[in-house]
PDB file of C-alpha atoms in Angstrom:
ATOM      1  CA  MET A   1       7.515   1.156  34.099  1.00 42.00           C
ATOM      2  CA  SER A   2       8.316  -1.152  31.163  1.00 54.00           C
ATOM      3  CA  SER A   3       8.555   0.313  27.687  1.00 63.00           C
ATOM      4  CA  PRO A   4       5.537  -0.226  25.407  1.00 82.00           C
ATOM      5  CA  ASN A   5       5.382  -2.695  22.569  1.00 93.00           C
ATOM      6  CA  LEU A   6       5.794  -1.141  19.135  1.00 96.00           C
ATOM      7  CA  TYR A   7       3.358  -1.534  16.259  1.00 96.00           C
ATOM      8  CA  VAL A   8       5.040  -1.117  12.851  1.00 96.00           C
ATOM      9  CA  TYR A   9       3.324   0.369   9.775  1.00 96.00           C
ATOM     10  CA  GLY A  10       6.239   0.376   7.372  1.00 95.00           C
ATOM     11  CA  VAL A  11       9.891   1.159   6.779  1.00 96.00           C
ATOM     12  CA  VAL A  12      11.306   4.267   5.070  1.00 95.00           C
ATOM     13  CA  GLU A  13      14.744   5.629   4.292  1.00 94.00           C
ATOM     14  CA  GLN A  14      15.877   7.402   7.418  1.00 92.00           C
ATOM     15  CA  ALA A  15      13.487  10.257   8.110  1.00 92.00           C
ATOM     16  CA  ASP A  16      12.092  12.016  11.132  1.00 91.00           C
ATOM     17  CA  VAL A  17       8.374  11.359  10.783  1.00 92.00           C
ATOM     18  CA  GLU A  18       6.105  12.302  13.681  1.00 94.00           C
ATOM     19  CA  PHE A  19       2.433  13.241  13.818  1.00 95.00           C
ATOM     20  CA  ASP A  20      -0.696  12.845  15.921  1.00 96.00           C
ATOM     21  CA  ALA A  21      -3.217  10.337  14.575  1.00 94.00           C
ATOM     22  CA  ASP A  22      -5.899   7.840  15.515  1.00 95.00           C
ATOM     23  CA  ALA A  23      -3.448   4.953  15.349  1.00 96.00           C
ATOM     24  CA  VAL A  24      -3.796   1.178  15.696  1.00 95.00           C
ATOM     25  CA  GLY A  25      -4.783  -0.035  19.160  1.00 93.00           C
ATOM     26  CA  GLY A  26      -5.889   3.395  20.350  1.00 92.00           C
ATOM     27  CA  ALA A  27      -2.470   5.073  20.163  1.00 94.00           C
ATOM     28  CA  GLU A  28      -2.458   8.789  19.379  1.00 95.00           C
ATOM     29  CA  ARG A  29       1.089   9.421  18.144  1.00 96.00           C
ATOM     30  CA  VAL A  30       3.069   8.031  15.221  1.00 97.00           C
ATOM     31  CA  TYR A  31       6.864   8.346  15.194  1.00 96.00           C
ATOM     32  CA  THR A  32      10.028   6.663  13.896  1.00 96.00           C
ATOM     33  CA  VAL A  33      12.602   4.257  15.310  1.00 96.00           C
ATOM     34  CA  ASP A  34      15.924   4.449  13.431  1.00 95.00           C
ATOM     35  CA  TYR A  35      18.489   1.824  12.566  1.00 95.00           C
ATOM     36  CA  ARG A  36      21.333   3.189  10.447  1.00 92.00           C
ATOM     37  CA  SER A  37      19.885   4.190   7.044  1.00 93.00           C
ATOM     38  CA  LEU A  38      16.370   2.936   7.845  1.00 96.00           C
ATOM     39  CA  SER A  39      13.474   4.232   9.933  1.00 96.00           C
ATOM     40  CA  ALA A  40      10.497   2.151  11.055  1.00 96.00           C
ATOM     41  CA  VAL A  41       7.220   4.075  11.365  1.00 97.00           C
ATOM     42  CA  VAL A  42       5.611   2.978  14.643  1.00 97.00           C
ATOM     43  CA  SER A  43       3.111   3.702  17.386  1.00 97.00           C
ATOM     44  CA  ASP A  44       2.904   2.321  20.910  1.00 96.00           C
ATOM     45  CA  ILE A  45       0.650  -0.675  21.569  1.00 95.00           C
ATOM     46  CA  ASP A  46      -0.090  -2.848  24.590  1.00 91.00           C
ATOM     47  CA  THR A  47       0.186  -6.211  22.809  1.00 89.00           C
ATOM     48  CA  THR A  48       2.414  -8.040  20.318  1.00 89.00           C
ATOM     49  CA  ASP A  49      -0.594  -9.797  18.792  1.00 91.00           C
ATOM     50  CA  PRO A  50      -3.102  -7.099  17.778  1.00 92.00           C
ATOM     51  CA  GLU A  51      -6.574  -8.162  16.747  1.00 92.00           C
ATOM     52  CA  ARG A  52      -7.563  -7.099  13.252  1.00 93.00           C
ATOM     53  CA  THR A  53     -10.636  -4.866  13.377  1.00 94.00           C
ATOM     54  CA  ASP A  54     -12.095  -2.772  10.547  1.00 95.00           C
ATOM     55  CA  GLU A  55     -11.215   0.371  12.473  1.00 95.00           C
ATOM     56  CA  ASP A  56      -7.581  -0.633  13.000  1.00 95.00           C
ATOM     57  CA  SER A  57      -7.186  -1.872   9.403  1.00 94.00           C
ATOM     58  CA  LYS A  58      -8.348   1.538   8.179  1.00 94.00           C
ATOM     59  CA  ALA A  59      -6.019   3.281  10.632  1.00 95.00           C
ATOM     60  CA  HIS A  60      -3.075   1.192   9.344  1.00 96.00           C
ATOM     61  CA  ASP A  61      -3.786   2.177   5.717  1.00 93.00           C
ATOM     62  CA  GLU A  62      -4.499   5.813   6.560  1.00 94.00           C
ATOM     63  CA  ILE A  63      -1.221   6.222   8.464  1.00 95.00           C
ATOM     64  CA  LEU A  64       0.742   4.713   5.567  1.00 94.00           C
ATOM     65  CA  ARG A  65      -1.007   7.162   3.218  1.00 91.00           C
ATOM     66  CA  ARG A  66      -0.013  10.075   5.458  1.00 93.00           C
ATOM     67  CA  VAL A  67       3.572   8.824   5.609  1.00 93.00           C
ATOM     68  CA  LEU A  68       3.676   8.658   1.790  1.00 89.00           C
ATOM     69  CA  GLU A  69       2.448  12.259   1.620  1.00 87.00           C
ATOM     70  CA  SER A  70       5.176  13.463   3.990  1.00 87.00           C
ATOM     71  CA  ASP A  71       7.720  15.791   2.371  1.00 85.00           C
ATOM     72  CA  ASP A  72      10.623  13.809   3.843  1.00 85.00           C
ATOM     73  CA  VAL A  73       9.552  10.438   2.409  1.00 88.00           C
ATOM     74  CA  ASP A  74      10.126   9.202  -1.169  1.00 86.00           C
ATOM     75  CA  SER A  75       8.905   5.653  -0.673  1.00 89.00           C
ATOM     76  CA  VAL A  76       7.686   3.276   1.993  1.00 92.00           C
ATOM     77  CA  VAL A  77       7.895  -0.486   2.354  1.00 93.00           C
ATOM     78  CA  PRO A  78       4.545  -1.272   3.994  1.00 93.00           C
ATOM     79  CA  MET A  79       4.176  -3.961   6.618  1.00 91.00           C
ATOM     80  CA  GLN A  80       1.115  -6.185   6.566  1.00 89.00           C
ATOM     81  CA  PHE A  81      -1.316  -5.553   9.399  1.00 92.00           C
ATOM     82  CA  GLY A  82      -0.298  -6.977  12.769  1.00 91.00           C
ATOM     83  CA  MET A  83       3.486  -6.482  12.949  1.00 92.00           C
ATOM     84  CA  ALA A  84       4.209  -5.650  16.579  1.00 94.00           C
ATOM     85  CA  PHE A  85       7.440  -6.032  18.547  1.00 94.00           C
ATOM     86  CA  GLU A  86       8.286  -6.211  22.213  1.00 93.00           C
ATOM     87  CA  ASP A  87      10.530  -3.155  22.246  1.00 93.00           C
ATOM     88  CA  ALA A  88      12.786  -0.917  20.150  1.00 93.00           C
ATOM     89  CA  ARG A  89      15.756  -3.236  20.608  1.00 93.00           C
ATOM     90  CA  THR A  90      13.859  -6.184  19.098  1.00 93.00           C
ATOM     91  CA  LEU A  91      12.652  -4.003  16.237  1.00 94.00           C
ATOM     92  CA  LYS A  92      16.168  -2.732  15.519  1.00 95.00           C
ATOM     93  CA  SER A  93      17.476  -6.290  15.323  1.00 93.00           C
ATOM     94  CA  VAL A  94      14.801  -7.026  12.686  1.00 93.00           C
ATOM     95  CA  LEU A  95      15.844  -3.914  10.732  1.00 94.00           C
ATOM     96  CA  ARG A  96      19.465  -4.998  10.993  1.00 94.00           C
ATOM     97  CA  GLY A  97      18.695  -8.509   9.723  1.00 91.00           C
ATOM     98  CA  GLY A  98      16.517  -7.258   6.874  1.00 91.00           C
ATOM     99  CA  ARG A  99      18.514  -4.162   6.001  1.00 92.00           C
ATOM    100  CA  ARG A 100      19.608  -5.313   2.562  1.00 92.00           C
ATOM    101  CA  ALA A 101      16.096  -6.471   1.592  1.00 92.00           C
ATOM    102  CA  PHE A 102      14.476  -3.286   2.921  1.00 94.00           C
ATOM    103  CA  THR A 103      16.978  -1.069   1.096  1.00 93.00           C
ATOM    104  CA  LYS A 104      16.446  -2.924  -2.200  1.00 92.00           C
ATOM    105  CA  ALA A 105      12.656  -2.752  -1.819  1.00 92.00           C
ATOM    106  CA  LEU A 106      12.776   0.981  -1.068  1.00 93.00           C
ATOM    107  CA  ASN A 107      14.841   1.547  -4.217  1.00 91.00           C
ATOM    108  CA  ASP A 108      12.418  -0.571  -6.267  1.00 90.00           C
ATOM    109  CA  VAL A 109       9.351   1.446  -5.248  1.00 91.00           C
ATOM    110  CA  GLU A 110      10.937   4.885  -4.878  1.00 91.00           C
ATOM    111  CA  GLY A 111       8.658   7.686  -6.067  1.00 89.00           C
ATOM    112  CA  THR A 112       5.679   5.413  -6.713  1.00 92.00           C
ATOM    113  CA  VAL A 113       2.228   4.676  -5.345  1.00 91.00           C
ATOM    114  CA  GLU A 114      -0.142   1.753  -5.733  1.00 95.00           C
ATOM    115  CA  LEU A 115      -3.516   2.376  -7.435  1.00 96.00           C
ATOM    116  CA  GLY A 116      -6.384  -0.057  -7.843  1.00 97.00           C
ATOM    117  CA  VAL A 117      -8.649  -0.397 -10.889  1.00 97.00           C
ATOM    118  CA  LYS A 118     -11.727  -2.605 -11.157  1.00 97.00           C
ATOM    119  CA  LEU A 119     -13.961  -2.803 -14.230  1.00 96.00           C
ATOM    120  CA  VAL A 120     -17.422  -4.104 -13.343  1.00 95.00           C
ATOM    121  CA  VAL A 121     -19.889  -5.075 -16.077  1.00 94.00           C
ATOM    122  CA  ASP A 122     -23.398  -3.723 -15.480  1.00 92.00           C
ATOM    123  CA  GLU A 123     -25.925  -6.474 -14.921  1.00 88.00           C
ATOM    124  CA  ASP A 124     -27.692  -6.391 -18.291  1.00 86.00           C
ATOM    125  CA  ALA A 125     -24.732  -5.261 -20.409  1.00 85.00           C
ATOM    126  CA  ASP A 126     -23.567  -7.403 -23.321  1.00 88.00           C
ATOM    127  CA  LEU A 127     -19.946  -6.418 -23.921  1.00 91.00           C
ATOM    128  CA  PRO A 128     -16.950  -7.921 -25.784  1.00 93.00           C
ATOM    129  CA  ARG A 129     -15.203  -8.633 -22.476  1.00 91.00           C
ATOM    130  CA  GLU A 130     -11.891 -10.059 -23.681  1.00 92.00           C
ATOM    131  CA  GLU A 131     -11.421  -7.252 -26.174  1.00 95.00           C
ATOM    132  CA  ILE A 132     -12.133  -4.548 -23.557  1.00 94.00           C
ATOM    133  CA  ARG A 133      -9.917  -6.188 -20.942  1.00 94.00           C
ATOM    134  CA  GLN A 134      -7.028  -6.358 -23.416  1.00 96.00           C
ATOM    135  CA  GLU A 135      -7.480  -2.811 -24.673  1.00 96.00           C
ATOM    136  CA  VAL A 136      -7.926  -1.146 -21.278  1.00 96.00           C
ATOM    137  CA  GLY A 137      -5.179  -3.314 -19.767  1.00 96.00           C
ATOM    138  CA  ASP A 138      -2.733  -2.206 -22.468  1.00 97.00           C
ATOM    139  CA  ARG A 139      -3.546   1.464 -21.908  1.00 97.00           C
ATOM    140  CA  LEU A 140      -3.080   1.221 -18.127  1.00 98.00           C
ATOM    141  CA  SER A 141       0.122  -0.813 -18.500  1.00 97.00           C
ATOM    142  CA  ALA A 142       1.589   1.903 -20.726  1.00 97.00           C
ATOM    143  CA  VAL A 143       1.425   4.463 -17.877  1.00 97.00           C
ATOM    144  CA  SER A 144       2.489   2.193 -14.998  1.00 97.00           C
ATOM    145  CA  GLU A 145       5.638   0.479 -13.761  1.00 95.00           C
ATOM    146  CA  GLY A 146       4.034  -2.829 -12.822  1.00 94.00           C
ATOM    147  CA  GLU A 147       0.716  -4.568 -12.244  1.00 95.00           C
ATOM    148  CA  THR A 148      -0.778  -7.566 -10.453  1.00 94.00           C
ATOM    149  CA  ASP A 149      -2.748 -10.379 -12.070  1.00 91.00           C
ATOM    150  CA  ASP A 150      -6.519 -10.188 -12.175  1.00 88.00           C
ATOM    151  CA  ASP A 151      -8.471 -11.494  -9.203  1.00 87.00           C
ATOM    152  CA  LEU A 152     -11.845 -12.074 -10.865  1.00 87.00           C
ATOM    153  CA  PHE A 153     -13.816 -13.204  -7.823  1.00 88.00           C
ATOM    154  CA  SER A 154     -17.158 -12.238  -9.425  1.00 87.00           C
ATOM    155  CA  ASP A 155     -18.444 -13.062 -12.900  1.00 88.00           C
ATOM    156  CA  ARG A 156     -19.245  -9.362 -13.372  1.00 91.00           C
ATOM    157  CA  LEU A 157     -15.605  -8.377 -12.831  1.00 93.00           C
ATOM    158  CA  LEU A 158     -13.869  -7.785 -16.130  1.00 93.00           C
ATOM    159  CA  LEU A 159     -10.561  -6.462 -14.763  1.00 95.00           C
ATOM    160  CA  ASN A 160      -9.261  -6.222 -11.184  1.00 96.00           C
ATOM    161  CA  ARG A 161      -5.627  -5.146 -10.832  1.00 97.00           C
ATOM    162  CA  SER A 162      -3.299  -3.098  -8.696  1.00 96.00           C
ATOM    163  CA  TYR A 163      -0.831  -0.861 -10.526  1.00 97.00           C
ATOM    164  CA  LEU A 164       2.509   0.565  -9.429  1.00 96.00           C
ATOM    165  CA  VAL A 165       2.516   4.121 -10.773  1.00 96.00           C
ATOM    166  CA  ALA A 166       5.395   6.618 -10.716  1.00 95.00           C
ATOM    167  CA  ASP A 167       4.567  10.044  -9.301  1.00 92.00           C
ATOM    168  CA  GLU A 168       5.310  11.691 -12.657  1.00 95.00           C
ATOM    169  CA  ASP A 169       2.868   9.315 -14.440  1.00 97.00           C
ATOM    170  CA  ARG A 170       0.038   9.776 -11.968  1.00 96.00           C
ATOM    171  CA  GLU A 171      -1.766  12.423 -14.018  1.00 97.00           C
ATOM    172  CA  ALA A 172      -1.531  10.336 -17.206  1.00 98.00           C
ATOM    173  CA  PHE A 173      -2.872   7.299 -15.327  1.00 98.00           C
ATOM    174  CA  ASP A 174      -5.770   9.373 -13.942  1.00 98.00           C
ATOM    175  CA  GLU A 175      -6.572  10.512 -17.492  1.00 98.00           C
ATOM    176  CA  VAL A 176      -6.670   6.961 -18.854  1.00 98.00           C
ATOM    177  CA  VAL A 177      -9.081   5.954 -16.073  1.00 98.00           C
ATOM    178  CA  ALA A 178     -11.272   9.014 -16.781  1.00 97.00           C
ATOM    179  CA  ASP A 179     -11.283   8.230 -20.531  1.00 97.00           C
ATOM    180  CA  VAL A 180     -12.286   4.599 -19.914  1.00 96.00           C
ATOM    181  CA  ARG A 181     -15.166   5.824 -17.704  1.00 95.00           C
ATOM    182  CA  GLU A 182     -16.473   7.964 -20.563  1.00 95.00           C
ATOM    183  CA  GLU A 183     -15.878   5.563 -23.436  1.00 94.00           C
ATOM    184  CA  TYR A 184     -17.640   2.399 -22.321  1.00 92.00           C
ATOM    185  CA  ASP A 185     -21.365   2.147 -21.713  1.00 90.00           C
ATOM    186  CA  GLY A 186     -22.374  -0.723 -19.478  1.00 92.00           C
ATOM    187  CA  LEU A 187     -19.145  -0.615 -17.473  1.00 94.00           C
ATOM    188  CA  THR A 188     -18.524   0.754 -13.979  1.00 95.00           C
ATOM    189  CA  VAL A 189     -14.963   1.804 -13.159  1.00 96.00           C
ATOM    190  CA  GLN A 190     -13.886   1.560  -9.501  1.00 97.00           C
ATOM    191  CA  TYR A 191     -10.654   3.494  -8.933  1.00 97.00           C
ATOM    192  CA  THR A 192      -8.967   3.376  -5.527  1.00 95.00           C
ATOM    193  CA  GLY A 193      -5.795   4.665  -3.887  1.00 91.00           C
ATOM    194  CA  PRO A 194      -3.217   5.924  -3.553  1.00 90.00           C
ATOM    195  CA  PHE A 195      -1.921   3.159  -1.311  1.00 90.00           C
ATOM    196  CA  ALA A 196       1.523   2.185  -0.120  1.00 90.00           C
ATOM    197  CA  PRO A 197       2.829  -0.446  -2.601  1.00 92.00           C
ATOM    198  CA  TYR A 198       1.676  -3.569  -0.692  1.00 89.00           C
ATOM    199  CA  ASN A 199       1.494  -5.708  -3.806  1.00 91.00           C
ATOM    200  CA  PHE A 200       4.943  -4.780  -5.113  1.00 92.00           C
ATOM    201  CA  VAL A 201       7.211  -5.581  -2.185  1.00 88.00           C
ATOM    202  CA  ASP A 202       7.617  -9.021  -0.681  1.00 76.00           C
ATOM    203  CA  ILE A 203       9.414  -8.936   2.644  1.00 73.00           C
ATOM    204  CA  ARG A 204       8.543 -11.461   5.321  1.00 64.00           C
ATOM    205  CA  VAL A 205       9.405 -10.313   8.832  1.00 63.00           C
ATOM    206  CA  GLY A 206       9.304 -12.564  11.862  1.00 51.00           C
ATOM    207  CA  ALA A 207       7.447 -10.585  14.515  1.00 42.00           C
ATOM    208  CA  GLN A 208       8.257 -11.299  18.114  1.00 40.00           C
ATOM    209  CA  ARG A 209       5.137 -12.800  19.609  1.00 34.00           C
TER     210      ARG A 209
END
């Protein structure tokens, strides 16, 4: 019987991560494949070109969240959805080729999570938008390590950013968000996460199709 293809969620510093989960493509077990100082978090899959469904997208994010919460893991370099490889040997060659980039990225995001903040203006609210965006943005920046640019895809969106937040600053960040919720009438705060730091690592991996 041939070995299964491997679906990859992310890469961590070498760790023995294993748990049962509703994984991508119907798999039920998540485990690691090691190459020297790195471990890829994987599950078995019957294709190298998985179709993106809502269910599998959620499973991908949920498994990365569980990996981040693992006691043995300080940081994770998340893969975008759909990274699947023919076998462990192919995967290890990718880890070997990208080892320097993966190691640097893991150091850059060590001990951090990604959190999302959206400020949505209520329909009839008349607010000094630029002033609020500047003020709230400054307060969130002060308790984070990095942030993305706004993606204002709706005219009611006043701020829409992802923040890289160190574990020790998480409580302070939560407090700023809670304060903003209380202080501004006519504004809805959408706060999401924690996520693996998708927006703060940029590693392109050639999957074997």
